Amino acid sequence: MNYYKIVIIDYNMGNLASIANMIKKIGYNCIITSDTKEILKANKLILPGVGSFDYGINNLKSLGIYDIIIKKVLDEKSPILGICLGMQILTEGSEEGTEKGFGFIKGFAKKFSFTDDKLKVPHIGWNTVNIKKSSKLFKDMERQENRFYFVHSYAVKCYDEKDILTTTFYGYEFVSSFEKENIIGVQFHPEKSHKFGMQLLKNFIEEY
Amino acid sequence: MLKTRIIPVLLMKNRGLYKGIQFKNHKYVGDPINTVRIFNEKEVDELIIFDIEASLKDKPIDFEYLEIVVSEAFMPIGYGGGIKSVEDAKKLFKIGIEKVILNTYAVLNFNLVKDLVEAFGSQSIVFCLDVKRTFWGKRVFIKSGTTKTKYTPLELVKIMEDLGVGEIIVNSIDMDGTFKGYDLDLIREIAKNLKIPVIASGGAGSIQDFKKAKDAGAHACAAGSMFVFHMPHRAVVISYPKYEDLVKLLGE
């Protein structure tokens, strides 16, 4: 078992045990922490998140983690995987709140809004992803149909199309994941997407 | 991608898994955590866990244990059993449960359903209808099938739909654990009269029953005994059909 110093950032937004358990199942070690010293030592960061945008940003700031993430991501180029709200926080902001996101990715989270009553918000359930560019995140997954579990009311609009990694159809093709250098964001929950989540997390750990 | 969800149902009491026939004679079938891990391996998209004693014996929800079970599950979980308040539901969502499923306390207090829908949204609130044949026809039962109510199935599901519930599990106590197939008449009647999704439950014996339930109007199928026992001797074996077989049978 290789030791990659994988840190799951705990900023009081959601349940993190499943992510840690899935990583352990793949055969790697990881820690869940809000300790800035531990986050600084990490090789890789996972930024999860369930809840509201401003609440998330404010928690990161009050825990002293916000600036550490900027240092790790921009200075040290540590790979970071944002999940769900975590993905949205990596962008410039969200319609849901007034706080600014990190802005690592040029984009903004917008609420799903449908004139058709048939499509409910939030988007909940399993859905397939369409891979738009070649990426190590989907290594050995390119030739299969990939589905993941989604629960969200907001989706990121990427201003630079080159950052789009996958799209998913829900009323329209929305960005279900983005990737730019060491910065990755997935709107779905790998930790609730059994084999697909495991393959993706394994790739994140081994290929970045 | 498979559009008709096929959902294993696990019945829990005292941190053990049990399975009965027609809600009686429950036999121990295994440890919930190990069983969840097996379902992870079998790439199950969704799981339902019921605590079958919580309402019956007025026991508190075992949040501590559930949190451990949820942390081992690599798929979303719906939980039912003894949910009495918005606070209960809040705690369940906090430990990672995706949907809360109500039966007894929803029937005893319609305002509870209204409050839950308002607090958390329709999509996370499910109502489970337990139906048994009586002298006067099919009636709704609560408290793990021990207490008869005055409601017919259709009457009650319409009330629940109007209260904003997101989905209905239609469960036949008579067919439960029998492997003889779902109560298709019941499913057909409910699905025809509701706009919200219907999950068929009670009696599934083979993958063909899923097709029949789908044709009767079900959006999803739940099964307990079928995934936990191997017939004819009810040997405890955890199983689940291959995804490709489900797609072939039920279409995308």
Tab-separated table of C-alpha atoms in Angstrom:
chain	number	residue	atom	x	y	z
A	1	MET	CA	0.000	0.000	0.000
A	2	ASN	CA	1.532	3.293	-1.098
A	3	TYR	CA	1.321	6.255	1.163
A	4	TYR	CA	0.198	9.325	-0.751
A	5	LYS	CA	-0.873	11.555	2.144
A	6	ILE	CA	-4.424	12.013	0.945
A	7	VAL	CA	-6.354	14.530	3.015
A	8	ILE	CA	-10.133	14.851	3.037
A	9	ILE	CA	-10.846	18.374	4.220
A	10	ASP	CA	-13.401	18.495	7.015
A	11	TYR	CA	-15.099	21.898	7.130
A	12	ASN	CA	-18.332	20.688	8.707
A	13	MET	CA	-20.123	20.234	5.427
A	14	GLY	CA	-21.529	16.768	5.095
A	15	ASN	CA	-20.658	13.224	5.880
A	16	LEU	CA	-17.108	12.204	5.021
A	17	ALA	CA	-16.827	8.642	6.293
A	18	SER	CA	-18.015	7.065	3.040
A	19	ILE	CA	-15.262	8.807	1.068
A	20	ALA	CA	-12.620	7.609	3.526
A	21	ASN	CA	-14.031	4.087	3.479
A	22	MET	CA	-14.041	3.960	-0.304
A	23	ILE	CA	-10.401	5.094	-0.405
A	24	LYS	CA	-9.513	2.443	2.165
A	25	LYS	CA	-11.377	-0.150	0.095
A	26	ILE	CA	-9.245	0.772	-2.932
A	27	GLY	CA	-6.210	0.129	-0.765
A	28	TYR	CA	-4.993	3.572	0.219
A	29	ASN	CA	-4.649	5.494	3.433
A	30	CYS	CA	-6.240	8.865	4.012
A	31	ILE	CA	-7.183	11.192	6.848
A	32	ILE	CA	-10.199	13.388	7.507
A	33	THR	CA	-9.142	16.616	9.147
A	34	SER	CA	-9.615	20.347	9.561
A	35	ASP	CA	-6.120	20.685	10.995
A	36	THR	CA	-4.236	23.195	8.826
A	37	LYS	CA	-0.865	21.574	9.633
A	38	GLU	CA	-2.104	18.236	8.246
A	39	ILE	CA	-3.606	19.882	5.176
A	40	LEU	CA	-0.267	21.590	4.484
A	41	LYS	CA	1.508	18.212	4.522
A	42	ALA	CA	-0.886	16.621	2.039
A	43	ASN	CA	0.107	15.375	-1.413
A	44	LYS	CA	-3.511	15.381	-2.548
A	45	LEU	CA	-6.615	17.146	-1.311
A	46	ILE	CA	-10.253	16.149	-1.447
A	47	LEU	CA	-12.770	18.937	-0.874
A	48	PRO	CA	-16.207	17.383	-0.311
A	49	GLY	CA	-19.347	19.334	0.457
A	50	VAL	CA	-23.070	19.119	0.994
A	51	GLY	CA	-24.893	22.266	1.981
A	52	SER	CA	-25.012	25.919	1.028
A	53	PHE	CA	-22.287	27.862	-0.756
A	54	ASP	CA	-21.783	30.788	1.617
A	55	TYR	CA	-21.892	28.526	4.643
A	56	GLY	CA	-19.129	26.411	3.088
A	57	ILE	CA	-16.893	29.355	2.191
A	58	ASN	CA	-17.351	30.908	5.616
A	59	ASN	CA	-16.479	27.653	7.346
A	60	LEU	CA	-13.290	27.317	5.291
A	61	LYS	CA	-12.326	30.855	6.264
A	62	SER	CA	-13.132	30.601	9.944
A	63	LEU	CA	-11.209	27.320	10.187
A	64	GLY	CA	-8.185	28.987	8.593
A	65	ILE	CA	-8.279	26.490	5.729
A	66	TYR	CA	-9.212	28.887	2.920
A	67	ASP	CA	-5.733	30.415	2.497
A	68	ILE	CA	-4.000	27.071	2.973
A	69	ILE	CA	-5.944	25.690	0.001
A	70	ILE	CA	-4.874	28.611	-2.195
A	71	LYS	CA	-1.239	28.007	-1.226
A	72	LYS	CA	-1.467	24.257	-1.856
A	73	VAL	CA	-3.314	24.548	-5.148
A	74	LEU	CA	-1.624	27.566	-6.765
A	75	ASP	CA	1.893	27.488	-5.267
A	76	GLU	CA	2.499	23.795	-4.739
A	77	LYS	CA	0.194	22.587	-7.528
A	78	SER	CA	-1.229	19.875	-5.250
A	79	PRO	CA	-3.963	17.921	-6.994
A	80	ILE	CA	-7.366	18.797	-5.543
A	81	LEU	CA	-10.665	16.974	-6.138
A	82	GLY	CA	-13.788	18.978	-5.343
A	83	ILE	CA	-16.978	16.931	-4.848
A	84	CYS	CA	-20.470	18.381	-5.277
A	85	LEU	CA	-20.447	21.687	-3.313
A	86	GLY	CA	-16.656	21.284	-3.186
A	87	MET	CA	-16.580	21.442	-6.991
A	88	GLN	CA	-18.670	24.633	-6.994
A	89	ILE	CA	-16.416	26.275	-4.405
A	90	LEU	CA	-13.432	25.861	-6.754
A	91	THR	CA	-15.141	28.208	-9.241
A	92	GLU	CA	-15.785	31.955	-9.011
A	93	GLY	CA	-19.058	31.725	-7.125
A	94	SER	CA	-22.634	30.539	-7.042
A	95	GLU	CA	-26.099	31.965	-7.568
A	96	GLU	CA	-26.877	30.374	-4.236
A	97	GLY	CA	-24.779	32.836	-2.259
A	98	THR	CA	-22.881	36.103	-2.200
A	99	GLU	CA	-19.428	34.891	-1.202
A	100	LYS	CA	-16.689	34.454	-3.781
A	101	GLY	CA	-15.365	31.007	-4.609
A	102	PHE	CA	-11.666	30.283	-5.102
A	103	GLY	CA	-11.852	31.149	-8.785
A	104	PHE	CA	-9.372	28.407	-9.748
A	105	ILE	CA	-11.774	27.585	-12.576
A	106	LYS	CA	-13.463	30.318	-14.609
A	107	GLY	CA	-17.097	29.536	-14.059
A	108	PHE	CA	-20.128	30.053	-11.876
A	109	ALA	CA	-22.700	27.736	-10.307
A	110	LYS	CA	-26.235	28.363	-11.503
A	111	LYS	CA	-29.520	26.907	-10.274
A	112	PHE	CA	-31.414	24.430	-12.435
A	113	SER	CA	-34.528	26.112	-13.676
A	114	PHE	CA	-37.023	24.388	-15.917
A	115	THR	CA	-40.227	25.682	-17.394
A	116	ASP	CA	-41.334	22.081	-17.789
A	117	ASP	CA	-42.912	20.839	-14.557
A	118	LYS	CA	-41.784	17.283	-15.259
A	119	LEU	CA	-38.135	17.871	-14.374
A	120	LYS	CA	-37.736	18.231	-10.634
A	121	VAL	CA	-35.092	20.228	-8.793
A	122	PRO	CA	-32.880	19.037	-7.171
A	123	HIS	CA	-31.563	16.593	-9.725
A	124	ILE	CA	-31.473	13.373	-7.721
A	125	GLY	CA	-30.534	9.939	-8.888
A	126	TRP	CA	-28.123	8.058	-11.079
A	127	ASN	CA	-27.178	9.586	-14.400
A	128	THR	CA	-24.610	8.938	-17.101
A	129	VAL	CA	-21.626	11.149	-17.891
A	130	ASN	CA	-20.286	11.913	-21.372
A	131	ILE	CA	-16.509	12.302	-21.524
A	132	LYS	CA	-15.561	15.411	-23.505
A	133	LYS	CA	-11.776	15.318	-23.401
A	134	SER	CA	-9.091	12.795	-22.672
A	135	SER	CA	-8.158	12.600	-19.016
A	136	LYS	CA	-6.331	10.379	-16.571
A	137	LEU	CA	-9.346	10.660	-14.258
A	138	PHE	CA	-11.266	8.325	-16.556
A	139	LYS	CA	-8.375	5.998	-17.356
A	140	ASP	CA	-9.684	2.538	-18.357
A	141	MET	CA	-13.232	3.897	-18.175
A	142	GLU	CA	-13.434	5.421	-21.655
A	143	ARG	CA	-15.046	2.413	-23.340
A	144	GLN	CA	-17.815	1.781	-20.826
A	145	GLU	CA	-21.006	3.610	-19.944
A	146	ASN	CA	-20.236	5.523	-16.750
A	147	ARG	CA	-22.976	6.408	-14.304
A	148	PHE	CA	-22.786	8.223	-10.993
A	149	TYR	CA	-25.130	9.353	-8.243
A	150	PHE	CA	-26.175	13.010	-8.312
A	151	VAL	CA	-27.977	15.204	-5.746
A	152	HIS	CA	-27.822	18.897	-6.571
A	153	SER	CA	-29.835	21.983	-7.412
A	154	TYR	CA	-26.937	24.005	-8.839
A	155	ALA	CA	-24.608	23.189	-11.723
A	156	VAL	CA	-21.412	24.887	-12.816
A	157	LYS	CA	-21.289	26.820	-16.057
A	158	CYS	CA	-17.685	26.789	-17.304
A	159	TYR	CA	-16.633	29.980	-19.092
A	160	ASP	CA	-13.692	28.178	-20.704
A	161	GLU	CA	-14.984	25.152	-22.599
A	162	LYS	CA	-11.520	23.587	-22.489
A	163	ASP	CA	-12.022	22.995	-18.758
A	164	ILE	CA	-15.084	20.798	-19.290
A	165	LEU	CA	-14.311	17.137	-18.616
A	166	THR	CA	-17.771	15.533	-18.698
A	167	THR	CA	-21.340	16.623	-19.337
A	168	THR	CA	-24.579	15.001	-18.227
A	169	PHE	CA	-28.095	15.413	-19.517
A	170	TYR	CA	-30.788	16.762	-17.220
A	171	GLY	CA	-33.034	19.080	-19.178
A	172	TYR	CA	-29.859	20.146	-20.958
A	173	GLU	CA	-26.227	19.022	-21.053
A	174	PHE	CA	-24.718	20.454	-17.878
A	175	VAL	CA	-21.093	20.257	-16.735
A	176	SER	CA	-20.809	17.199	-14.503
A	177	SER	CA	-17.046	17.499	-14.077
A	178	PHE	CA	-14.202	19.851	-14.970
A	179	GLU	CA	-10.443	19.556	-14.990
A	180	LYS	CA	-7.673	22.101	-15.372
A	181	GLU	CA	-4.125	21.034	-14.547
A	182	ASN	CA	-4.191	19.970	-10.883
A	183	ILE	CA	-7.755	21.153	-10.274
A	184	ILE	CA	-10.622	18.689	-10.664
A	185	GLY	CA	-14.266	19.060	-9.760
A	186	VAL	CA	-17.044	16.457	-9.941
A	187	GLN	CA	-20.695	17.335	-9.399
A	188	PHE	CA	-21.650	13.726	-8.605
A	189	HIS	CA	-20.797	11.689	-5.493
A	190	PRO	CA	-18.089	9.096	-6.214
A	191	GLU	CA	-18.510	7.754	-2.665
A	192	LYS	CA	-22.122	6.806	-3.469
A	193	SER	CA	-21.383	5.468	-6.954
A	194	HIS	CA	-19.867	2.113	-6.074
A	195	LYS	CA	-17.643	0.702	-8.809
A	196	PHE	CA	-17.633	3.899	-10.858
A	197	GLY	CA	-16.692	6.012	-7.864
A	198	MET	CA	-13.977	3.560	-6.906
A	199	GLN	CA	-12.425	3.564	-10.379
A	200	LEU	CA	-12.477	7.358	-10.464
A	201	LEU	CA	-10.974	7.784	-6.991
A	202	LYS	CA	-8.333	5.170	-7.808
A	203	ASN	CA	-7.384	7.155	-10.906
A	204	PHE	CA	-7.263	10.404	-8.927
A	205	ILE	CA	-4.932	8.812	-6.406
A	206	GLU	CA	-2.685	6.947	-8.842
A	207	GLU	CA	-2.506	9.221	-11.864
A	208	TYR	CA	-2.137	12.708	-10.388
B	1	MET	CA	-28.669	3.059	-18.184
B	2	LEU	CA	-31.387	1.178	-16.339
B	3	LYS	CA	-34.355	3.455	-15.659
B	4	THR	CA	-36.378	1.047	-13.491
B	5	ARG	CA	-34.662	0.951	-10.111
B	6	ILE	CA	-34.275	-2.482	-8.501
B	7	ILE	CA	-33.824	-1.977	-4.762
B	8	PRO	CA	-32.848	-4.544	-2.107
B	9	VAL	CA	-34.699	-4.099	1.174
B	10	LEU	CA	-33.040	-5.042	4.453
B	11	LEU	CA	-35.072	-5.538	7.626
B	12	MET	CA	-33.173	-4.725	10.777
B	13	LYS	CA	-33.815	-5.246	14.459
B	14	ASN	CA	-31.325	-5.075	17.306
B	15	ARG	CA	-28.474	-4.519	14.855
B	16	GLY	CA	-29.192	-7.778	13.050
B	17	LEU	CA	-30.910	-8.531	9.740
B	18	TYR	CA	-34.058	-10.586	9.693
B	19	LYS	CA	-36.544	-11.814	7.125
B	20	GLY	CA	-40.015	-13.209	7.596
B	21	ILE	CA	-42.994	-14.387	5.608
B	22	GLN	CA	-46.107	-12.204	5.645
B	23	PHE	CA	-44.474	-10.153	8.407
B	24	LYS	CA	-44.199	-13.217	10.694
B	25	ASN	CA	-41.614	-15.750	11.845
B	26	HIS	CA	-38.607	-13.612	11.244
B	27	LYS	CA	-35.390	-15.538	10.820
B	28	TYR	CA	-31.922	-14.072	11.394
B	29	VAL	CA	-30.110	-13.677	8.082
B	30	GLY	CA	-26.956	-11.849	8.928
B	31	ASP	CA	-25.043	-8.793	9.914
B	32	PRO	CA	-26.135	-5.504	8.307
B	33	ILE	CA	-22.619	-4.176	7.764
B	34	ASN	CA	-21.368	-7.311	6.046
B	35	THR	CA	-24.504	-7.443	3.941
B	36	VAL	CA	-24.097	-3.832	2.840
B	37	ARG	CA	-20.498	-4.593	1.874
B	38	ILE	CA	-21.684	-7.502	-0.264
B	39	PHE	CA	-24.208	-5.257	-1.994
B	40	ASN	CA	-21.360	-2.796	-2.674
B	41	GLU	CA	-19.564	-5.584	-4.552
B	42	LYS	CA	-22.720	-6.399	-6.494
B	43	GLU	CA	-22.994	-2.791	-7.703
B	44	VAL	CA	-26.426	-2.161	-6.264
B	45	ASP	CA	-27.543	1.386	-7.059
B	46	GLU	CA	-29.774	1.935	-4.036
B	47	LEU	CA	-30.658	0.223	-0.756
B	48	ILE	CA	-33.554	0.456	1.692
B	49	ILE	CA	-33.192	-0.375	5.395
B	50	PHE	CA	-36.185	-0.755	7.693
B	51	ASP	CA	-36.002	-1.007	11.453
B	52	ILE	CA	-38.965	-3.335	11.999
B	53	GLU	CA	-39.231	-2.850	15.759
B	54	ALA	CA	-38.860	0.881	16.172
B	55	SER	CA	-42.538	1.815	15.772
B	56	LEU	CA	-43.915	-1.451	17.075
B	57	LYS	CA	-42.011	-1.288	20.347
B	58	ASP	CA	-41.705	2.490	20.475
B	59	LYS	CA	-37.917	2.268	20.380
B	60	PRO	CA	-35.667	5.202	19.507
B	61	ILE	CA	-33.913	5.191	16.139
B	62	ASP	CA	-30.444	3.643	16.411
B	63	PHE	CA	-28.592	6.609	14.885
B	64	GLU	CA	-25.232	5.487	16.181
B	65	TYR	CA	-25.390	2.133	14.451
B	66	LEU	CA	-27.020	3.488	11.310
B	67	GLU	CA	-24.190	5.961	10.893
B	68	ILE	CA	-21.723	3.075	10.759
B	69	VAL	CA	-23.869	1.135	8.295
B	70	VAL	CA	-24.235	4.187	6.021
B	71	SER	CA	-20.499	4.857	6.077
B	72	GLU	CA	-19.940	1.350	4.694
B	73	ALA	CA	-22.423	1.774	1.862
B	74	PHE	CA	-21.133	2.947	-1.499
B	75	MET	CA	-24.653	3.672	-2.732
B	76	PRO	CA	-27.513	5.882	-1.473
B	77	ILE	CA	-29.667	4.492	1.348
B	78	GLY	CA	-33.296	5.076	2.260
B	79	TYR	CA	-34.259	4.434	5.880
B	80	GLY	CA	-37.593	3.757	7.559
B	81	GLY	CA	-38.586	2.806	11.083
B	82	GLY	CA	-39.787	4.932	13.967
B	83	ILE	CA	-39.439	8.356	12.371
B	84	LYS	CA	-41.618	10.600	14.543
B	85	SER	CA	-40.339	14.130	14.045
B	86	VAL	CA	-38.540	16.623	11.851
B	87	GLU	CA	-35.632	16.310	14.296
B	88	ASP	CA	-35.417	12.544	13.654
B	89	ALA	CA	-35.282	13.154	9.908
B	90	LYS	CA	-32.686	15.901	10.305
B	91	LYS	CA	-30.419	13.549	12.246
B	92	LEU	CA	-30.870	10.833	9.625
B	93	PHE	CA	-29.895	13.170	6.782
B	94	LYS	CA	-26.927	14.344	8.812
B	95	ILE	CA	-25.542	10.808	9.097
B	96	GLY	CA	-25.823	10.365	5.349
B	97	ILE	CA	-29.249	8.794	4.751
B	98	GLU	CA	-30.610	9.952	1.363
B	99	LYS	CA	-34.338	9.420	1.878
B	100	VAL	CA	-36.538	8.921	4.922
B	101	ILE	CA	-39.396	6.457	4.693
B	102	LEU	CA	-42.521	6.820	6.794
B	103	ASN	CA	-45.351	4.512	7.693
B	104	THR	CA	-46.866	4.404	11.190
B	105	TYR	CA	-46.283	7.976	12.318
B	106	ALA	CA	-47.263	9.423	8.963
B	107	VAL	CA	-50.640	7.698	9.193
B	108	LEU	CA	-51.143	8.762	12.813
B	109	ASN	CA	-50.201	12.364	12.118
B	110	PHE	CA	-50.610	13.907	8.681
B	111	ASN	CA	-49.025	17.134	9.913
B	112	LEU	CA	-45.756	15.291	10.402
B	113	VAL	CA	-45.672	14.556	6.680
B	114	LYS	CA	-46.473	18.159	5.836
B	115	ASP	CA	-43.700	19.415	8.135
B	116	LEU	CA	-41.142	16.982	6.728
B	117	VAL	CA	-41.925	17.888	3.123
B	118	GLU	CA	-41.664	21.559	3.965
B	119	ALA	CA	-38.380	21.142	5.812
B	120	PHE	CA	-36.628	18.790	3.416
B	121	GLY	CA	-38.477	18.749	0.114
B	122	SER	CA	-40.661	16.084	-1.484
B	123	GLN	CA	-37.791	14.225	-3.080
B	124	SER	CA	-36.405	12.991	0.249
B	125	ILE	CA	-39.715	11.910	1.810
B	126	VAL	CA	-41.147	8.489	0.966
B	127	PHE	CA	-44.306	6.832	2.255
B	128	CYS	CA	-44.434	3.061	2.659
B	129	LEU	CA	-47.898	1.538	2.421
B	130	ASP	CA	-48.351	-1.852	4.141
B	131	VAL	CA	-51.472	-3.574	2.807
B	132	LYS	CA	-53.218	-6.723	4.007
B	133	ARG	CA	-56.423	-8.428	2.949
B	134	THR	CA	-59.188	-8.324	5.555
B	135	PHE	CA	-62.782	-9.469	5.587
B	136	TRP	CA	-63.790	-6.084	4.206
B	137	GLY	CA	-61.143	-5.945	1.503
B	138	LYS	CA	-57.575	-4.643	1.411
B	139	ARG	CA	-56.739	-2.309	4.260
B	140	VAL	CA	-53.723	-0.283	5.324
B	141	PHE	CA	-51.842	-1.590	8.368
B	142	ILE	CA	-49.304	0.151	10.592
B	143	LYS	CA	-46.842	-0.838	13.352
B	144	SER	CA	-45.130	-3.589	11.390
B	145	GLY	CA	-48.429	-4.922	10.119
B	146	THR	CA	-49.973	-5.457	13.550
B	147	THR	CA	-52.536	-2.659	13.658
B	148	LYS	CA	-55.341	-2.230	11.152
B	149	THR	CA	-56.398	1.250	10.086
B	150	LYS	CA	-59.696	2.286	8.526
B	151	TYR	CA	-58.051	3.332	5.272
B	152	THR	CA	-58.151	1.592	1.925
B	153	PRO	CA	-54.834	1.716	0.064
B	154	LEU	CA	-56.037	4.146	-2.559
B	155	GLU	CA	-57.573	6.555	-0.021
B	156	LEU	CA	-54.339	6.808	1.921
B	157	VAL	CA	-51.910	7.160	-0.959
B	158	LYS	CA	-53.954	10.017	-2.371
B	159	ILE	CA	-53.736	11.787	0.987
B	160	MET	CA	-49.976	11.219	1.076
B	161	GLU	CA	-49.534	12.464	-2.483
B	162	ASP	CA	-51.472	15.618	-1.650
B	163	LEU	CA	-49.284	16.128	1.425
B	164	GLY	CA	-46.281	16.270	-0.894
B	165	VAL	CA	-44.633	12.899	-0.430
B	166	GLY	CA	-42.125	12.191	-3.221
B	167	GLU	CA	-42.589	8.449	-3.726
B	168	ILE	CA	-44.806	5.623	-2.511
B	169	ILE	CA	-43.666	2.089	-1.684
B	170	VAL	CA	-46.644	-0.221	-2.192
B	171	ASN	CA	-46.051	-3.259	-0.015
B	172	SER	CA	-48.252	-6.332	0.130
B	173	ILE	CA	-48.084	-8.061	3.520
B	174	ASP	CA	-49.941	-11.065	2.084
B	175	MET	CA	-47.301	-11.624	-0.599
B	176	ASP	CA	-44.293	-10.700	1.557
B	177	GLY	CA	-41.642	-13.408	1.605
B	178	THR	CA	-43.719	-15.834	-0.466
B	179	PHE	CA	-41.742	-15.627	-3.726
B	180	LYS	CA	-45.121	-15.803	-5.497
B	181	GLY	CA	-44.896	-12.405	-7.183
B	182	TYR	CA	-46.104	-8.901	-6.421
B	183	ASP	CA	-49.758	-8.000	-5.877
B	184	LEU	CA	-50.043	-6.634	-9.407
B	185	ASP	CA	-53.696	-5.579	-9.050
B	186	LEU	CA	-52.757	-3.415	-6.086
B	187	ILE	CA	-49.784	-1.901	-7.893
B	188	ARG	CA	-51.802	-1.249	-11.016
B	189	GLU	CA	-54.591	0.449	-9.095
B	190	ILE	CA	-52.228	2.722	-7.169
B	191	ALA	CA	-49.949	3.597	-10.107
B	192	LYS	CA	-52.948	4.449	-12.288
B	193	ASN	CA	-54.231	6.959	-9.768
B	194	LEU	CA	-51.028	8.706	-8.711
B	195	LYS	CA	-48.674	11.138	-10.394
B	196	ILE	CA	-45.725	10.357	-8.124
B	197	PRO	CA	-43.503	7.276	-8.606
B	198	VAL	CA	-44.599	3.911	-7.210
B	199	ILE	CA	-42.149	1.317	-5.882
B	200	ALA	CA	-43.493	-2.254	-5.959
B	201	SER	CA	-42.788	-4.347	-2.870
B	202	GLY	CA	-43.748	-7.702	-1.357
B	203	GLY	CA	-43.531	-11.103	-3.024
B	204	ALA	CA	-40.893	-10.789	-5.735
B	205	GLY	CA	-39.571	-14.242	-6.595
B	206	SER	CA	-37.690	-13.754	-9.823
B	207	ILE	CA	-36.428	-11.122	-12.198
B	208	GLN	CA	-39.596	-11.692	-14.276
B	209	ASP	CA	-41.637	-10.198	-11.459
B	210	PHE	CA	-39.808	-6.915	-12.022
B	211	LYS	CA	-40.996	-6.810	-15.614
B	212	LYS	CA	-44.563	-7.557	-14.545
B	213	ALA	CA	-44.450	-4.805	-11.927
B	214	LYS	CA	-43.039	-2.356	-14.457
B	215	ASP	CA	-45.793	-3.253	-16.911
B	216	ALA	CA	-48.323	-2.677	-14.124
B	217	GLY	CA	-47.021	0.854	-13.715
B	218	ALA	CA	-44.255	0.605	-11.117
B	219	HIS	CA	-41.244	2.939	-11.531
B	220	ALA	CA	-39.075	0.835	-9.254
B	221	CYS	CA	-39.113	-2.591	-7.626
B	222	ALA	CA	-38.070	-3.497	-4.113
B	223	ALA	CA	-37.269	-7.023	-3.007
B	224	GLY	CA	-36.174	-8.594	0.242
B	225	SER	CA	-36.347	-12.379	0.346
B	226	MET	CA	-35.362	-12.707	-3.295
B	227	PHE	CA	-31.965	-11.129	-2.680
B	228	VAL	CA	-31.347	-12.777	0.665
B	229	PHE	CA	-32.540	-16.352	0.292
B	230	HIS	CA	-31.754	-19.066	-2.183
B	231	MET	CA	-34.731	-21.315	-2.808
B	232	PRO	CA	-36.035	-23.975	-2.329
B	233	HIS	CA	-34.659	-24.263	1.170
B	234	ARG	CA	-34.245	-20.570	1.982
B	235	ALA	CA	-30.513	-20.874	2.425
B	236	VAL	CA	-29.140	-17.474	3.253
B	237	VAL	CA	-27.277	-16.264	0.193
B	238	ILE	CA	-26.953	-12.593	-0.702
B	239	SER	CA	-27.523	-12.174	-4.422
B	240	TYR	CA	-28.401	-9.524	-6.988
B	241	PRO	CA	-28.968	-9.810	-10.731
B	242	LYS	CA	-26.319	-8.689	-13.208
B	243	TYR	CA	-26.847	-5.153	-14.428
B	244	GLU	CA	-26.781	-6.245	-18.088
B	245	ASP	CA	-29.531	-8.794	-17.394
B	246	LEU	CA	-31.692	-6.132	-15.775
B	247	VAL	CA	-31.144	-3.765	-18.695
B	248	LYS	CA	-31.990	-6.538	-21.182
B	249	LEU	CA	-35.211	-7.377	-19.379
B	250	LEU	CA	-36.405	-3.937	-18.363
B	251	GLY	CA	-34.999	-1.785	-21.126
B	252	GLU	CA	-33.204	1.538	-20.689
